[in-house]
Short mmCIF file of C-alpha atoms in Angstrom, two decimals:
data_model
loop_
_atom_site.label_atom_id
_atom_site.label_comp_id
_atom_site.label_asym_id
_atom_site.label_seq_id
_atom_site.Cartn_x
_atom_site.Cartn_y
_atom_site.Cartn_z
CA VAL A 1 1.00 29.38 16.57
CA VAL A 2 2.94 27.21 19.03
CA ALA A 3 0.34 24.45 18.71
CA ILE A 4 0.44 24.60 14.91
CA ARG A 5 4.25 24.37 14.88
CA ARG A 6 4.17 21.41 17.25
CA TRP A 7 1.50 19.71 15.11
CA LEU A 8 3.62 20.30 11.95
CA ARG A 9 6.75 18.89 13.67
CA GLU A 10 4.81 15.84 14.82
CA ARG A 11 3.32 15.35 11.36
CA GLN A 12 6.75 15.64 9.75
CA ALA A 13 8.18 13.16 12.28
CA ARG A 14 5.36 10.70 11.47
CA GLU A 15 6.06 11.08 7.73
CA VAL A 16 9.78 10.45 8.25
CA GLN A 17 8.97 7.43 10.40
CA ALA A 18 6.52 6.09 7.79
CA ALA A 19 9.11 6.51 5.04
CA ALA A 20 11.75 4.72 7.13
CA LEU A 21 9.32 1.88 7.82
CA ALA A 22 8.47 1.53 4.12
CA ASP A 23 12.18 1.47 3.27
CA ALA A 24 12.84 -1.15 5.95
CA ARG A 25 10.05 -3.33 4.56
CA TYR A 26 11.39 -3.01 1.01
CA ARG A 27 14.89 -3.97 2.16
CA ALA A 28 13.56 -6.91 4.17
CA VAL A 29 11.77 -8.28 1.10
CA GLY A 30 14.89 -7.72 -0.99
CA ASP A 31 17.04 -9.49 1.57
CA VAL A 32 15.01 -12.71 1.40
CA ILE A 33 14.58 -12.93 -2.37
CA PRO A 34 17.13 -15.41 -3.73
CA PHE A 35 18.51 -13.26 -6.53
CA GLY A 36 18.54 -9.56 -7.20
CA VAL A 37 16.48 -6.65 -5.96
CA TRP A 38 17.71 -3.09 -6.36
CA ALA A 39 16.65 0.52 -6.05
CA THR A 40 17.97 3.90 -7.17
CA ASP A 41 17.54 7.47 -6.08
CA SER A 42 16.01 10.14 -8.31
CA HIS A 43 19.33 10.55 -10.17
CA GLY A 44 19.58 6.86 -11.05
CA GLU A 45 22.32 6.16 -8.51
CA LEU A 46 21.99 2.83 -6.70
CA SER A 47 20.65 3.15 -3.17
CA TYR A 48 20.10 -0.57 -2.50
CA VAL A 49 21.17 -3.94 -3.93
CA SER A 50 20.07 -7.19 -2.29
CA PRO A 51 22.74 -9.21 -0.49
CA SER A 52 21.95 -12.33 -2.56
CA PHE A 53 22.89 -10.56 -5.81
CA LEU A 54 25.99 -8.98 -4.27
CA SER A 55 27.03 -12.43 -3.08
CA PHE A 56 26.54 -13.89 -6.57
CA ILE A 57 28.71 -11.22 -8.21
CA GLY A 58 31.23 -11.12 -5.37
CA MET A 59 31.16 -7.37 -4.80
CA SER A 60 30.32 -5.07 -1.94
CA PHE A 61 27.52 -2.56 -2.36
CA GLU A 62 29.98 0.34 -2.63
CA GLU A 63 32.09 -1.50 -5.21
CA TYR A 64 29.06 -2.39 -7.33
CA ARG A 65 27.67 1.13 -6.97
CA LYS A 66 30.91 2.71 -8.26
CA SER A 67 30.52 1.22 -11.76
CA GLY A 68 31.34 -2.29 -10.59
CA TRP A 69 28.32 -3.43 -12.59
CA ARG A 70 30.33 -2.67 -15.75
CA ARG A 71 32.74 -5.51 -14.85
CA LEU A 72 29.92 -8.03 -15.17
CA PHE A 73 29.99 -7.61 -18.94
CA GLY A 74 33.58 -8.62 -19.64
CA PRO A 75 36.69 -6.78 -20.84
CA ASP A 76 36.40 -7.13 -24.64
CA ASP A 77 35.31 -4.40 -27.07
CA ALA A 78 31.91 -5.98 -27.71
CA SER A 79 31.22 -5.97 -23.98
CA ARG A 80 32.21 -2.30 -23.72
CA ASP A 81 29.80 -1.56 -26.58
CA ASP A 82 27.08 -3.47 -24.69
CA VAL A 83 27.78 -1.40 -21.58
CA GLU A 84 27.45 1.84 -23.50
CA GLN A 85 24.26 0.67 -25.22
CA LEU A 86 22.71 -0.44 -21.93
CA SER A 87 23.75 2.81 -20.25
CA GLY A 88 22.12 4.81 -23.05
CA GLN A 89 18.92 2.79 -22.78
CA TRP A 90 18.90 3.35 -19.01
CA ARG A 91 19.35 7.11 -19.40
CA THR A 92 16.53 7.24 -21.97
CA ALA A 93 14.19 5.26 -19.71
CA MET A 94 14.95 7.59 -16.81
CA GLU A 95 14.45 10.73 -18.90
CA GLN A 96 11.09 9.41 -20.11
CA ARG A 97 10.20 7.87 -16.73
CA GLN A 98 9.53 4.56 -18.43
CA PRO A 99 10.04 0.99 -17.22
CA PHE A 100 13.43 -0.49 -18.10
CA GLU A 101 14.11 -4.10 -19.11
CA TYR A 102 17.14 -6.06 -20.20
CA MET A 103 18.33 -9.63 -20.55
CA ARG A 104 21.97 -10.49 -20.56
CA PRO A 105 24.58 -12.95 -19.42
CA VAL A 106 26.24 -12.01 -16.14
CA ARG A 107 29.43 -13.59 -14.84
CA GLY A 108 29.32 -14.46 -11.14
CA ALA A 109 32.15 -14.45 -8.64
CA ASP A 110 32.52 -18.21 -9.10
CA GLY A 111 33.07 -17.77 -12.84
CA ALA A 112 29.65 -19.18 -13.72
CA THR A 113 27.66 -17.23 -16.28
CA ARG A 114 23.96 -16.86 -15.62
CA THR A 115 21.36 -15.20 -17.85
CA VAL A 116 19.75 -12.36 -15.98
CA PHE A 117 16.44 -10.73 -16.83
CA GLY A 118 16.24 -7.29 -15.28
CA LYS A 119 13.14 -5.19 -14.99
CA SER A 120 12.51 -1.94 -13.18
CA ILE A 121 9.82 0.68 -12.84
CA PRO A 122 9.94 4.34 -11.92
CA ILE A 123 8.66 5.35 -8.50
CA ILE A 124 6.72 8.59 -8.75
CA ASP A 125 5.72 10.72 -5.75
CA LEU A 126 2.28 12.29 -5.25
CA ASN A 127 3.42 15.48 -6.98
CA GLY A 128 4.61 13.65 -10.09
CA GLY A 129 8.30 13.82 -9.19
CA LEU A 130 10.65 10.90 -9.76
CA ILE A 131 11.73 9.34 -6.47
CA GLY A 132 13.84 6.66 -8.15
CA TYR A 133 13.53 3.19 -9.64
CA ALA A 134 12.84 -0.21 -8.09
CA GLY A 135 13.96 -3.28 -9.95
CA ILE A 136 14.67 -6.97 -9.95
CA ASN A 137 17.30 -9.19 -11.51
CA LEU A 138 15.97 -12.69 -12.10
CA ASP A 139 18.14 -15.66 -12.97
CA VAL A 140 16.42 -17.14 -16.04
CA THR A 141 19.25 -19.47 -17.06
CA ASP A 142 17.33 -22.69 -16.37
CA GLN A 143 14.23 -21.44 -18.20
CA GLN A 144 16.32 -20.47 -21.23
CA ARG A 145 18.01 -23.88 -21.27
CA ALA A 146 14.63 -25.61 -21.05
CA GLN A 147 13.27 -23.49 -23.91
CA HIS A 148 16.37 -24.26 -26.00
CA ASP A 149 16.07 -27.99 -25.28
CA LEU A 150 12.39 -27.92 -26.20
CA ARG A 151 13.12 -26.14 -29.51
CA MET A 152 15.86 -28.66 -30.31
CA SER A 153 13.55 -31.57 -29.49
CA ASP A 154 10.82 -30.06 -31.67
CA GLU A 155 13.29 -29.57 -34.54
CA ARG A 156 14.49 -33.19 -34.26
CA TYR A 157 10.88 -34.41 -34.20
CA ARG A 158 9.98 -32.34 -37.27
CA LEU A 159 13.11 -33.53 -39.12
CA LEU A 160 12.24 -37.14 -38.28
CA ILE A 161 8.64 -36.67 -39.45
CA ASP A 162 9.67 -34.77 -42.61
CA THR A 163 12.23 -37.40 -43.66
CA THR A 164 10.18 -40.51 -42.87
CA PRO A 165 8.87 -42.04 -46.13
CA ALA A 166 5.44 -42.56 -44.59
CA MET A 167 2.54 -40.23 -43.89
CA ILE A 168 2.35 -39.45 -40.16
CA PRO A 169 -0.63 -37.24 -39.42
CA THR A 170 -1.31 -35.53 -36.11
CA THR A 171 -4.59 -34.04 -34.97
CA HIS A 172 -5.85 -31.59 -32.40
CA ALA A 173 -7.84 -32.92 -29.46
CA ASP A 174 -11.08 -32.24 -31.35
CA GLY A 175 -9.94 -34.43 -34.26
CA THR A 176 -9.13 -31.66 -36.75
CA GLY A 177 -5.90 -32.02 -38.67
CA GLN A 178 -2.79 -30.43 -37.20
CA TYR A 179 0.06 -31.84 -39.33
#
């Protein structure tokens, strides 16, 4: 009996150590990623936010954790509606243990607004229980600007082609007609 108890204590200590190591690795990765990495506990409460994202928004972890994230949306009524809608979507995703995604403008500490794409997935233990969520916040501002500029360029090109009093055909690489 004594040997079994000692073996169980040692096994439990190894499991605790393995969990701490996994958490340390996750945090290390999050600390080097240039924007946002975050994690929650099984109740959806933040347990980690990467320093790079906290630096961008100008908040401490505790401040951000205590509903500081709501300040990123702005003080007007439309922003408060967005907060409530996003909160509802988050609760639904957690209840259904589904991935959660969003894209929205976020105001940084320097006053600059960046478009953030957030995505998270549930972390499920071996017994099917929800451990929490792990997620990322990616700054997609430059990609959105490039896509907008490309659409505008395409629209200007089409307008030019459509209003030119000459026939300007284009073809695919194989020679079939495109326009």
